[in-house]
Amino acid sequence: MNQPVRPAQETASAPAHDRVYRALRTRIMHGEITPGAALTLRGIGGEFGVSMTPAREAVRRLAAEGALFLSSSGRVTTPELTNERIEELAALRALLEVELASRALPRAHMALIDRLQTINSNVAEMVSKRDAVGYIRTNLEFHRTLYLRAQAPAMLAMAETVWLQLGPTMRALYGRLRRTDPPQNHRLIIAALKAGDEPGLRLAVRSDVTQGLRLLAG
Amino acid sequence: MNQPVRPAQETASAPAHDRVYRALRTRIMHGEITPGAALTLRGIGGEFGVSMTPAREAVRRLAAEGALFLSSSGRVTTPELTNERIEELAALRALLEVELASRALPRAHMALIDRLQTINSNVAEMVSKRDAVGYIRTNLEFHRTLYLRAQAPAMLAMAETVWLQLGPTMRALYGRLRRTDPPQNHRLIIAALKAGDEPGLRLAVRSDVTQGLRLLAG
DNA sequence: CGGCGGGATTTGTGATCACATGACCGGATG
DNA sequence: CATCCGGTCATGTGATCACAAATCCCGCCG
């Protein structure tokens, strides 16, 4: 009963714990789980058709990245962030992403800028449709596409870890946000890239990254 | 045989996977394991008197933090960093630790500075004794003591993650370093703290953090 | 003498189970 | 009617086992 039957080819022949990890990770990062929601190992295992063991490994991995919170008794929930924590994570985003953008700037040629503009129109569409999850997903795609050009994998990984920690909270925040104006800061980022304007780029990225929390402090 | 015997009180009654995790973590961070060294789940379990299950969880957790490298077949080794990776991690240290020091500055009173000076004399002693592991340990204690004052737990956690990734490599680097001069940059850090000189503090921290890699690039 | 093949062994993966503990829900009591 | 106490149930932890695959090692062939 080790492998239920293995019909022909499974999803991708990736290890079970990795499939579970990736599925949960994107769910959390995209804000598909509300802050404070509880998960159970048996529940996860049941949902993905695996036993507790891979579910546990996936959960441990996510907890190590700060994407999940483990109570002292081992109960696993998605974290509920305090305001100070949110501000700190926003400061981290600013620190890391300004540096990533700055490093990407000299390598940003026209094809990249075109791609960013395409993604940005998708972002605008999600905003107009009030699709919070879609907005978060395309917004992160915009940033990741730019930062990939920085050729700094460790730095990008850290930035993604921060996104992961903010995922559930971002959803909650944007859910209460009533705004349909397109992402102005993304336009500034693209303009600065075109102009090769590094100070402008740094400022635009910093504004884009920290604006989301402004409605929190207000 | 779930609990071998539980003599009276064990080490601390902490969960087994957590004990294993912490033990391995400090070993790696202090550079007690050389880069590229291989570990086995059964070996870890045997060493700590537990089964494979807690060993696996500890390893997964450390791998998620970048402290261990898992090959595609699941073999687990401590990472061998490329030069680009080392430079990137050093840049991350600079970014994060400059910010942490800056945030700690307004909260640094005399008791803290005294403590830093005490720790720094220990650092100097380790340097003179050519004790690489002791040097790394006390050096990190110096930095952590300062950054704790920043009241920024997420940021400090990220900095520790970077230390963890650099652990084995740091040991290898300092092992080939023939230097017995005391840590000059630490003195500059302390002086800047006393003077309340933020720009000087930022510069001193940046120098201290990036100097170690200079012998690499040279 | 060097490369190669094949079998023995090591090693990670995942399922299952026993157990302890913490959570939850009910009723009894003040 | 609120509160506290009881048990039942859900849940995480860790051990053990079966299995597959990767690795290692040694002898064989060119």
Tab-separated table of C-alpha atoms (C1' of nucleotides) in Angstrom:
chain	number	residue	atom	x	y	z
A	1	MET	CA	0.000	0.000	0.000
A	2	ASN	CA	3.055	2.147	-0.207
A	3	GLN	CA	1.979	3.548	-3.537
A	4	PRO	CA	-1.820	3.350	-3.797
A	5	VAL	CA	-1.726	2.245	-7.392
A	6	ARG	CA	0.286	4.721	-9.455
A	7	PRO	CA	-2.253	4.922	-12.320
A	8	ALA	CA	0.154	5.713	-15.116
A	9	GLN	CA	1.978	8.905	-14.391
A	10	GLU	CA	1.095	10.874	-11.319
A	11	THR	CA	1.132	14.648	-11.126
A	12	ALA	CA	4.830	15.030	-11.778
A	13	SER	CA	6.560	12.177	-9.981
A	14	ALA	CA	7.910	14.752	-7.527
A	15	PRO	CA	8.225	13.571	-3.927
A	16	ALA	CA	4.945	13.797	-2.099
A	17	HIS	CA	6.209	16.135	0.592
A	18	ASP	CA	7.428	18.516	-2.075
A	19	ARG	CA	4.116	18.597	-3.910
A	20	VAL	CA	2.320	19.302	-0.661
A	21	TYR	CA	4.852	21.965	0.270
A	22	ARG	CA	4.553	23.779	-3.031
A	23	ALA	CA	0.790	23.659	-3.081
A	24	LEU	CA	0.500	25.045	0.430
A	25	ARG	CA	3.185	27.618	-0.226
A	26	THR	CA	1.479	29.243	-3.182
A	27	ARG	CA	-1.825	29.109	-1.372
A	28	ILE	CA	-0.354	31.003	1.548
A	29	MET	CA	1.673	33.441	-0.518
A	30	HIS	CA	-1.330	34.332	-2.639
A	31	GLY	CA	-3.452	34.956	0.412
A	32	GLU	CA	-5.892	32.125	-0.174
A	33	ILE	CA	-5.860	31.316	3.528
A	34	THR	CA	-7.083	33.807	6.090
A	35	PRO	CA	-4.816	34.723	9.016
A	36	GLY	CA	-5.278	32.508	12.038
A	37	ALA	CA	-6.819	29.616	10.116
A	38	ALA	CA	-5.982	26.223	11.590
A	39	LEU	CA	-4.549	23.295	9.659
A	40	THR	CA	-4.233	19.676	10.715
A	41	LEU	CA	-1.717	17.151	9.504
A	42	ARG	CA	-4.348	14.536	8.912
A	43	GLY	CA	-6.481	17.042	7.069
A	44	ILE	CA	-3.636	18.048	4.774
A	45	GLY	CA	-2.733	14.427	4.209
A	46	GLY	CA	-6.297	13.585	3.349
A	47	GLU	CA	-6.618	16.470	0.938
A	48	PHE	CA	-3.512	15.494	-1.006
A	49	GLY	CA	-3.945	11.768	-0.705
A	50	VAL	CA	-0.821	11.211	1.373
A	51	SER	CA	-0.156	10.129	4.927
A	52	MET	CA	0.781	12.341	7.826
A	53	THR	CA	4.505	12.028	7.213
A	54	PRO	CA	4.815	14.157	4.057
A	55	ALA	CA	2.245	16.563	5.425
A	56	ARG	CA	4.357	17.035	8.515
A	57	GLU	CA	7.484	17.708	6.527
A	58	ALA	CA	5.742	20.277	4.372
A	59	VAL	CA	4.357	22.007	7.438
A	60	ARG	CA	7.732	22.051	9.180
A	61	ARG	CA	9.350	23.544	6.155
A	62	LEU	CA	6.740	26.251	5.883
A	63	ALA	CA	6.971	26.961	9.597
A	64	ALA	CA	10.725	27.372	9.260
A	65	GLU	CA	10.092	30.036	6.631
A	66	GLY	CA	7.630	31.832	8.847
A	67	ALA	CA	4.696	30.967	6.643
A	68	LEU	CA	2.979	28.996	9.369
A	69	PHE	CA	2.838	29.346	13.115
A	70	LEU	CA	3.249	26.356	15.409
A	71	SER	CA	1.741	26.769	18.848
A	72	SER	CA	3.623	25.349	21.791
A	73	SER	CA	1.409	22.290	21.681
A	74	GLY	CA	2.168	21.806	18.015
A	75	ARG	CA	-1.072	23.142	16.608
A	76	VAL	CA	-0.442	24.709	13.258
A	77	THR	CA	-2.113	27.900	12.092
A	78	THR	CA	-1.383	30.617	9.592
A	79	PRO	CA	0.138	33.527	11.521
A	80	GLU	CA	-1.776	36.548	12.768
A	81	LEU	CA	0.664	39.417	12.541
A	82	THR	CA	0.781	42.322	14.937
A	83	ASN	CA	1.066	45.828	13.584
A	84	GLU	CA	4.692	46.086	14.624
A	85	ARG	CA	5.434	42.856	12.826
A	86	ILE	CA	3.757	44.090	9.669
A	87	GLU	CA	5.742	47.314	9.750
A	88	GLU	CA	8.939	45.385	10.248
A	89	LEU	CA	8.224	43.081	7.345
A	90	ALA	CA	7.392	46.071	5.184
A	91	ALA	CA	10.724	47.612	6.134
A	92	LEU	CA	12.409	44.368	5.154
A	93	ARG	CA	10.639	44.404	1.814
A	94	ALA	CA	11.843	47.932	1.228
A	95	LEU	CA	15.404	47.079	2.171
A	96	LEU	CA	15.633	43.948	0.048
A	97	GLU	CA	13.585	44.958	-2.945
A	98	VAL	CA	15.200	48.342	-3.402
A	99	GLU	CA	18.533	46.566	-3.553
A	100	LEU	CA	17.219	43.933	-5.952
A	101	ALA	CA	15.728	46.541	-8.253
A	102	SER	CA	18.939	48.513	-8.176
A	103	ARG	CA	20.918	45.453	-9.173
A	104	ALA	CA	18.459	44.599	-11.920
A	105	LEU	CA	18.561	48.077	-13.420
A	106	PRO	CA	21.785	47.783	-15.451
A	107	ARG	CA	20.595	44.467	-16.864
A	108	ALA	CA	17.071	45.590	-17.762
A	109	HIS	CA	16.704	45.692	-21.512
A	110	MET	CA	13.622	46.432	-23.573
A	111	ALA	CA	12.230	42.899	-23.655
A	112	LEU	CA	12.050	42.887	-19.873
A	113	ILE	CA	10.316	46.248	-19.738
A	114	ASP	CA	7.761	45.064	-22.278
A	115	ARG	CA	7.071	42.021	-20.204
A	116	LEU	CA	6.650	44.129	-17.086
A	117	GLN	CA	4.154	46.321	-18.898
A	118	THR	CA	2.154	43.284	-19.942
A	119	ILE	CA	2.106	41.934	-16.407
A	120	ASN	CA	1.167	45.367	-15.115
A	121	SER	CA	-1.899	45.490	-17.330
A	122	ASN	CA	-2.939	42.196	-15.782
A	123	VAL	CA	-2.459	43.743	-12.364
A	124	ALA	CA	-4.690	46.639	-13.350
A	125	GLU	CA	-7.328	44.199	-14.543
A	126	MET	CA	-7.281	42.343	-11.238
A	127	VAL	CA	-7.635	45.600	-9.364
A	128	SER	CA	-10.641	46.617	-11.429
A	129	LYS	CA	-12.217	43.213	-10.875
A	130	ARG	CA	-11.577	43.466	-7.119
A	131	ASP	CA	-9.904	40.055	-7.304
A	132	ALA	CA	-7.671	40.122	-4.227
A	133	VAL	CA	-5.937	36.805	-4.828
A	134	GLY	CA	-5.411	37.602	-8.501
A	135	TYR	CA	-4.049	40.982	-7.579
A	136	ILE	CA	-1.544	39.564	-5.125
A	137	ARG	CA	-0.470	36.908	-7.604
A	138	THR	CA	0.109	39.249	-10.538
A	139	ASN	CA	1.653	41.906	-8.339
A	140	LEU	CA	4.210	39.433	-7.027
A	141	GLU	CA	4.805	38.228	-10.576
A	142	PHE	CA	5.628	41.803	-11.531
A	143	HIS	CA	8.170	42.166	-8.773
A	144	ARG	CA	9.691	38.722	-9.234
A	145	THR	CA	10.115	39.256	-12.963
A	146	LEU	CA	12.089	42.400	-12.300
A	147	TYR	CA	14.183	40.973	-9.480
A	148	LEU	CA	15.121	37.851	-11.403
A	149	ARG	CA	17.310	40.126	-13.496
A	150	ALA	CA	19.329	41.046	-10.430
A	151	GLN	CA	21.072	37.653	-10.536
A	152	ALA	CA	20.909	37.474	-6.775
A	153	PRO	CA	19.163	34.221	-5.844
A	154	ALA	CA	19.784	34.389	-2.102
A	155	MET	CA	18.397	37.899	-1.921
A	156	LEU	CA	15.377	36.965	-4.000
A	157	ALA	CA	14.747	33.970	-1.796
A	158	MET	CA	14.711	36.222	1.261
A	159	ALA	CA	12.279	38.598	-0.401
A	160	GLU	CA	9.991	35.674	-1.231
A	161	THR	CA	10.160	34.546	2.368
A	162	VAL	CA	8.895	37.963	3.408
A	163	TRP	CA	6.088	37.775	0.858
A	164	LEU	CA	5.188	34.400	2.270
A	165	GLN	CA	4.933	35.749	5.791
A	166	LEU	CA	2.783	38.628	4.617
A	167	GLY	CA	0.547	36.515	2.361
A	168	PRO	CA	-2.468	35.879	4.566
A	169	THR	CA	-2.344	39.381	6.034
A	170	MET	CA	-2.051	41.015	2.616
A	171	ARG	CA	-5.241	39.351	1.563
A	172	ALA	CA	-7.009	40.580	4.650
A	173	LEU	CA	-5.721	44.110	4.096
A	174	TYR	CA	-6.588	44.342	0.429
A	175	GLY	CA	-9.925	42.818	1.175
A	176	ARG	CA	-10.843	45.827	3.268
A	177	LEU	CA	-9.279	48.202	0.749
A	178	ARG	CA	-11.746	49.966	-1.523
A	179	ARG	CA	-9.619	51.126	-4.378
A	180	THR	CA	-9.845	50.687	-8.126
A	181	ASP	CA	-7.102	53.026	-9.271
A	182	PRO	CA	-4.407	51.242	-11.251
A	183	PRO	CA	-0.994	50.737	-9.690
A	184	GLN	CA	0.631	54.117	-10.046
A	185	ASN	CA	3.944	53.092	-8.529
A	186	HIS	CA	4.403	50.330	-11.046
A	187	ARG	CA	4.281	52.974	-13.764
A	188	LEU	CA	6.953	54.936	-11.963
A	189	ILE	CA	9.106	51.826	-11.713
A	190	ILE	CA	8.801	51.165	-15.431
A	191	ALA	CA	9.545	54.779	-16.265
A	192	ALA	CA	12.648	54.779	-14.088
A	193	LEU	CA	13.827	51.567	-15.720
A	194	LYS	CA	13.407	53.118	-19.161
A	195	ALA	CA	15.287	56.228	-18.130
A	196	GLY	CA	18.032	54.333	-16.328
A	197	ASP	CA	17.255	56.513	-13.330
A	198	GLU	CA	18.537	54.629	-10.303
A	199	PRO	CA	17.511	57.055	-7.533
A	200	GLY	CA	14.054	57.298	-9.086
A	201	LEU	CA	13.820	53.522	-9.260
A	202	ARG	CA	14.781	53.099	-5.633
A	203	LEU	CA	12.214	55.648	-4.562
A	204	ALA	CA	9.468	54.128	-6.700
A	205	VAL	CA	10.096	50.606	-5.404
A	206	ARG	CA	10.188	51.811	-1.830
A	207	SER	CA	6.901	53.638	-2.263
A	208	ASP	CA	5.240	50.696	-3.952
A	209	VAL	CA	6.314	48.292	-1.261
A	210	THR	CA	5.373	50.415	1.741
A	211	GLN	CA	2.157	51.971	0.519
A	212	GLY	CA	0.109	48.893	1.304
A	213	LEU	CA	0.647	49.282	4.997
A	214	ARG	CA	-0.308	52.923	5.059
A	215	LEU	CA	-3.994	52.142	5.425
A	216	LEU	CA	-3.033	50.116	8.459
A	217	ALA	CA	-1.255	52.894	10.285
A	218	GLY	CA	-3.922	55.434	9.341
B	1	MET	CA	10.029	1.688	23.439
B	2	ASN	CA	8.491	5.032	22.707
B	3	GLN	CA	10.494	6.628	25.455
B	4	PRO	CA	13.581	4.520	26.209
B	5	VAL	CA	13.259	4.933	29.902
B	6	ARG	CA	13.111	8.613	30.812
B	7	PRO	CA	15.599	8.337	33.710
B	8	ALA	CA	14.251	11.168	35.813
B	9	GLN	CA	14.327	14.392	33.858
B	10	GLU	CA	15.882	14.387	30.426
B	11	THR	CA	17.759	17.317	28.910
B	12	ALA	CA	14.825	19.697	29.037
B	13	SER	CA	11.756	17.709	28.034
B	14	ALA	CA	11.755	19.599	24.753
B	15	PRO	CA	10.482	17.678	21.742
B	16	ALA	CA	13.164	15.462	20.266
B	17	HIS	CA	13.110	17.075	16.843
B	18	ASP	CA	13.649	20.433	18.449
B	19	ARG	CA	16.630	19.299	20.463
B	20	VAL	CA	18.196	17.810	17.369
B	21	TYR	CA	17.421	20.939	15.378
B	22	ARG	CA	19.001	23.256	17.900
B	23	ALA	CA	22.094	21.134	18.351
B	24	LEU	CA	22.728	20.892	14.627
B	25	ARG	CA	21.946	24.552	14.137
B	26	THR	CA	24.547	25.854	16.524
B	27	ARG	CA	27.047	23.355	15.192
B	28	ILE	CA	26.553	24.660	11.685
B	29	MET	CA	26.406	28.321	12.626
B	30	HIS	CA	29.609	28.073	14.621
B	31	GLY	CA	31.407	26.420	11.749
B	32	GLU	CA	31.952	23.091	13.480
B	33	ILE	CA	31.108	21.251	10.267
B	34	THR	CA	33.223	21.675	7.157
B	35	PRO	CA	31.526	22.655	3.876
B	36	GLY	CA	30.388	19.704	1.826
B	37	ALA	CA	30.297	17.274	4.736
B	38	ALA	CA	27.605	14.615	4.405
B	39	LEU	CA	25.019	13.764	7.033
B	40	THR	CA	22.662	10.803	7.217
B	41	LEU	CA	19.321	10.622	8.948
B	42	ARG	CA	20.170	7.352	10.626
B	43	GLY	CA	23.500	8.745	11.717
B	44	ILE	CA	21.919	11.820	13.268
B	45	GLY	CA	19.270	9.712	14.915
B	46	GLY	CA	21.873	7.412	16.347
B	47	GLU	CA	23.948	10.257	17.698
B	48	PHE	CA	21.028	11.830	19.525
B	49	GLY	CA	19.336	8.624	20.516
B	50	VAL	CA	16.209	9.205	18.468
B	51	SER	CA	14.695	7.564	15.428
B	52	MET	CA	14.805	8.836	11.872
B	53	THR	CA	11.587	10.794	12.194
B	54	PRO	CA	12.807	13.646	14.421
B	55	ALA	CA	16.125	13.658	12.591
B	56	ARG	CA	14.304	14.147	9.321
B	57	GLU	CA	12.274	17.040	10.656
B	58	ALA	CA	15.343	18.783	12.006
B	59	VAL	CA	17.122	18.358	8.688
B	60	ARG	CA	14.151	19.644	6.699
B	61	ARG	CA	13.923	22.670	8.902
B	62	LEU	CA	17.594	23.450	8.504
B	63	ALA	CA	17.413	22.888	4.774
B	64	ALA	CA	14.532	25.357	4.580
B	65	GLU	CA	16.795	27.938	6.213
B	66	GLY	CA	19.603	27.256	3.770
B	67	ALA	CA	21.806	25.720	6.443
B	68	LEU	CA	21.862	22.357	4.689
B	69	PHE	CA	21.790	21.337	1.066
B	70	LEU	CA	19.553	18.509	-0.120
B	71	SER	CA	20.649	16.871	-3.340
B	72	SER	CA	17.990	15.815	-5.810
B	73	SER	CA	18.169	12.288	-4.454
B	74	GLY	CA	17.691	13.560	-0.946
B	75	ARG	CA	21.265	13.238	0.260
B	76	VAL	CA	21.977	15.913	2.792
B	77	THR	CA	25.229	17.853	2.989
B	78	THR	CA	26.354	21.162	4.367
B	79	PRO	CA	26.490	23.611	1.449
B	80	GLU	CA	29.603	24.495	-0.530
B	81	LEU	CA	29.161	28.112	-1.491
B	82	THR	CA	30.389	29.635	-4.710
B	83	ASN	CA	32.224	32.943	-4.600
B	84	GLU	CA	29.226	34.776	-6.046
B	85	ARG	CA	27.028	33.290	-3.365
B	86	ILE	CA	29.418	34.349	-0.637
B	87	GLU	CA	29.514	37.889	-1.952
B	88	GLU	CA	25.742	37.973	-2.124
B	89	LEU	CA	25.373	36.752	1.436
B	90	ALA	CA	27.918	39.325	2.581
B	91	ALA	CA	25.873	42.010	0.839
B	92	LEU	CA	22.817	40.735	2.658
B	93	ARG	CA	24.639	40.899	5.961
B	94	ALA	CA	25.612	44.473	5.227
B	95	LEU	CA	22.082	45.426	4.272
B	96	LEU	CA	20.408	43.831	7.274
B	97	GLU	CA	22.963	44.481	9.961
B	98	VAL	CA	23.493	48.116	9.104
B	99	GLU	CA	19.780	48.598	9.506
B	100	LEU	CA	19.685	46.633	12.752
B	101	ALA	CA	22.580	48.594	14.200
B	102	SER	CA	20.959	51.833	13.169
B	103	ARG	CA	17.744	50.874	14.911
B	104	ALA	CA	19.617	49.774	18.013
B	105	LEU	CA	21.578	53.012	18.286
B	106	PRO	CA	18.943	55.214	19.972
B	107	ARG	CA	18.284	52.434	22.496
B	108	ALA	CA	21.932	51.714	23.336
B	109	HIS	CA	22.673	52.796	26.864
B	110	MET	CA	25.846	52.370	28.855
B	111	ALA	CA	25.112	48.900	30.223
B	112	LEU	CA	24.863	47.580	26.699
B	113	ILE	CA	28.107	49.188	25.626
B	114	ASP	CA	29.865	47.725	28.652
B	115	ARG	CA	28.566	44.318	27.758
B	116	LEU	CA	29.752	44.714	24.195
B	117	GLN	CA	33.202	45.635	25.412
B	118	THR	CA	33.355	42.553	27.593
B	119	ILE	CA	32.305	40.330	24.707
B	120	ASN	CA	34.797	42.056	22.471
B	121	SER	CA	37.655	41.210	24.799
B	122	ASN	CA	36.573	37.587	24.521
B	123	VAL	CA	36.654	37.928	20.753
B	124	ALA	CA	40.191	39.271	20.953
B	125	GLU	CA	41.193	36.361	23.132
B	126	MET	CA	39.811	33.859	20.632
B	127	VAL	CA	41.678	35.570	17.831
B	128	SER	CA	44.943	35.418	19.743
B	129	LYS	CA	44.358	31.742	20.495
B	130	ARG	CA	43.584	31.050	16.828
B	131	ASP	CA	40.361	29.392	17.968
B	132	ALA	CA	38.213	29.624	14.820
B	133	VAL	CA	35.023	28.205	16.316
B	134	GLY	CA	35.384	30.304	19.437
B	135	TYR	CA	36.004	33.368	17.335
B	136	ILE	CA	32.880	32.822	15.257
B	137	ARG	CA	30.799	32.162	18.358
B	138	THR	CA	31.886	35.233	20.273
B	139	ASN	CA	31.811	37.415	17.180
B	140	LEU	CA	28.194	36.458	16.520
B	141	GLU	CA	27.415	37.011	20.185
B	142	PHE	CA	28.768	40.535	19.840
B	143	HIS	CA	26.560	41.278	16.861
B	144	ARG	CA	23.482	39.591	18.284
B	145	THR	CA	23.795	41.453	21.577
B	146	LEU	CA	23.790	44.729	19.720
B	147	TYR	CA	20.962	43.851	17.345
B	148	LEU	CA	18.690	42.577	20.083
B	149	ARG	CA	18.308	46.203	21.081
B	150	ALA	CA	16.815	47.011	17.702
B	151	GLN	CA	13.525	45.380	18.754
B	152	ALA	CA	13.169	43.912	15.277
B	153	PRO	CA	12.768	40.158	15.645
B	154	ALA	CA	11.969	39.393	12.011
B	155	MET	CA	15.011	41.282	10.836
B	156	LEU	CA	17.248	39.615	13.384
B	157	ALA	CA	15.915	36.220	12.359
B	158	MET	CA	16.845	36.958	8.769
B	159	ALA	CA	20.333	38.022	9.784
B	160	GLU	CA	20.748	34.800	11.742
B	161	THR	CA	19.638	32.830	8.710
B	162	VAL	CA	22.427	34.445	6.735
B	163	TRP	CA	24.924	33.621	9.478
B	164	LEU	CA	23.699	30.058	9.359
B	165	GLN	CA	24.287	29.803	5.637
B	166	LEU	CA	27.756	31.247	5.997
B	167	GLY	CA	28.713	29.130	9.015
B	168	PRO	CA	30.676	26.285	7.455
B	169	THR	CA	32.312	28.577	4.917
B	170	MET	CA	33.325	31.124	7.557
B	171	ARG	CA	35.185	28.455	9.413
B	172	ALA	CA	37.026	27.446	6.260
B	173	LEU	CA	37.882	31.053	5.498
B	174	TYR	CA	39.113	31.993	8.955
B	175	GLY	CA	41.017	28.763	9.090
B	176	ARG	CA	43.212	29.912	6.240
B	177	LEU	CA	43.440	33.416	7.663
B	178	ARG	CA	46.682	34.163	9.478
B	179	ARG	CA	45.833	37.161	11.529
B	180	THR	CA	46.169	37.947	15.190
B	181	ASP	CA	45.267	41.607	15.263
B	182	PRO	CA	42.261	42.313	17.435
B	183	PRO	CA	38.955	43.252	15.818
B	184	GLN	CA	39.467	46.868	14.901
B	185	ASN	CA	35.995	47.377	13.464
B	186	HIS	CA	34.367	46.303	16.694
B	187	ARG	CA	36.175	49.175	18.400
B	188	LEU	CA	34.831	51.542	15.799
B	189	ILE	CA	31.327	50.210	16.366
B	190	ILE	CA	31.604	50.752	20.108
B	191	ALA	CA	33.038	54.233	19.632
B	192	ALA	CA	30.212	55.190	17.282
B	193	LEU	CA	27.668	53.886	19.766
B	194	LYS	CA	29.186	55.978	22.526
B	195	ALA	CA	29.214	59.072	20.341
B	196	GLY	CA	25.720	58.509	19.002
B	197	ASP	CA	27.244	58.802	15.547
B	198	GLU	CA	24.842	57.043	13.196
B	199	PRO	CA	26.730	57.459	9.911
B	200	GLY	CA	29.899	56.271	11.603
B	201	LEU	CA	28.080	53.286	13.051
B	202	ARG	CA	26.664	52.307	9.678
B	203	LEU	CA	30.076	52.517	8.096
B	204	ALA	CA	31.758	50.546	10.872
B	205	VAL	CA	29.198	47.752	10.742
B	206	ARG	CA	29.407	47.558	6.980
B	207	SER	CA	33.190	47.331	7.126
B	208	ASP	CA	33.153	44.710	9.834
B	209	VAL	CA	30.683	42.560	7.982
B	210	THR	CA	32.295	42.709	4.565
B	211	GLN	CA	35.939	42.578	5.524
B	212	GLY	CA	35.956	38.845	6.004
B	213	LEU	CA	35.326	38.220	2.365
B	214	ARG	CA	38.094	40.482	1.211
B	215	LEU	CA	40.689	37.777	1.491
B	216	LEU	CA	38.463	35.737	-0.764
B	217	ALA	CA	38.265	38.253	-3.576
B	218	GLY	CA	41.945	39.098	-3.269
C	1	DC	C1'	46.643	-0.766	-15.809
C	2	DG	C1'	42.231	1.641	-16.462
C	3	DG	C1'	37.311	1.732	-17.343
C	4	DC	C1'	33.075	-0.714	-16.702
C	5	DG	C1'	29.355	-3.587	-15.043
C	6	DG	C1'	26.724	-5.793	-11.464
C	7	DG	C1'	25.471	-6.951	-6.987
C	8	DA	C1'	25.459	-5.711	-1.983
C	9	DT	C1'	24.601	-2.031	0.976
C	10	DT	C1'	23.487	2.359	2.399
C	11	DT	C1'	20.034	5.899	2.457
C	12	DG	C1'	15.843	8.628	1.912
C	13	DT	C1'	10.616	8.188	1.434
C	14	DG	C1'	6.254	7.271	2.986
C	15	DA	C1'	2.709	4.459	5.583
C	16	DT	C1'	1.133	2.905	9.872
C	17	DC	C1'	0.680	2.520	14.680
C	18	DA	C1'	0.845	3.429	19.795
C	19	DC	C1'	0.786	6.990	22.887
C	20	DA	C1'	0.426	11.414	25.423
C	21	DT	C1'	-1.530	15.646	25.603
C	22	DG	C1'	-4.303	19.419	24.834
C	23	DA	C1'	-8.888	20.950	23.139
C	24	DC	C1'	-13.677	20.765	23.209
C	25	DC	C1'	-18.233	19.824	24.833
C	26	DG	C1'	-21.471	18.273	28.017
C	27	DG	C1'	-23.787	18.377	32.344
C	28	DA	C1'	-23.896	19.163	37.280
C	29	DT	C1'	-23.549	22.468	40.850
C	30	DG	C1'	-23.239	26.938	43.146
D	1	DC	C1'	-27.540	31.554	34.665
D	2	DA	C1'	-22.635	31.280	35.014
D	3	DT	C1'	-18.843	28.348	36.173
D	4	DC	C1'	-16.276	24.497	36.891
D	5	DC	C1'	-15.305	19.738	36.291
D	6	DG	C1'	-15.533	15.449	33.769
D	7	DG	C1'	-14.662	12.600	29.908
D	8	DT	C1'	-14.319	12.006	25.043
D	9	DC	C1'	-12.215	13.155	20.919
D	10	DA	C1'	-9.000	15.246	17.913
D	11	DT	C1'	-4.175	16.044	17.054
D	12	DG	C1'	0.860	16.075	17.150
D	13	DT	C1'	5.013	13.077	18.249
D	14	DG	C1'	7.989	9.500	17.529
D	15	DA	C1'	9.140	4.488	16.442
D	16	DT	C1'	9.140	1.020	13.123
D	17	DC	C1'	8.746	-1.137	8.788
D	18	DA	C1'	8.643	-1.965	3.692
D	19	DC	C1'	10.372	-0.297	-0.419
D	20	DA	C1'	12.912	1.957	-4.159
D	21	DA	C1'	16.698	4.145	-5.722
D	22	DA	C1'	21.146	5.848	-5.472
D	23	DT	C1'	25.806	4.786	-4.155
D	24	DC	C1'	29.694	2.144	-3.432
D	25	DC	C1'	32.835	-1.438	-4.144
D	26	DC	C1'	35.039	-5.155	-6.227
D	27	DG	C1'	36.073	-8.075	-9.775
D	28	DC	C1'	36.230	-8.599	-14.796
D	29	DC	C1'	37.315	-7.385	-19.378
D	30	DG	C1'	39.668	-4.645	-22.839
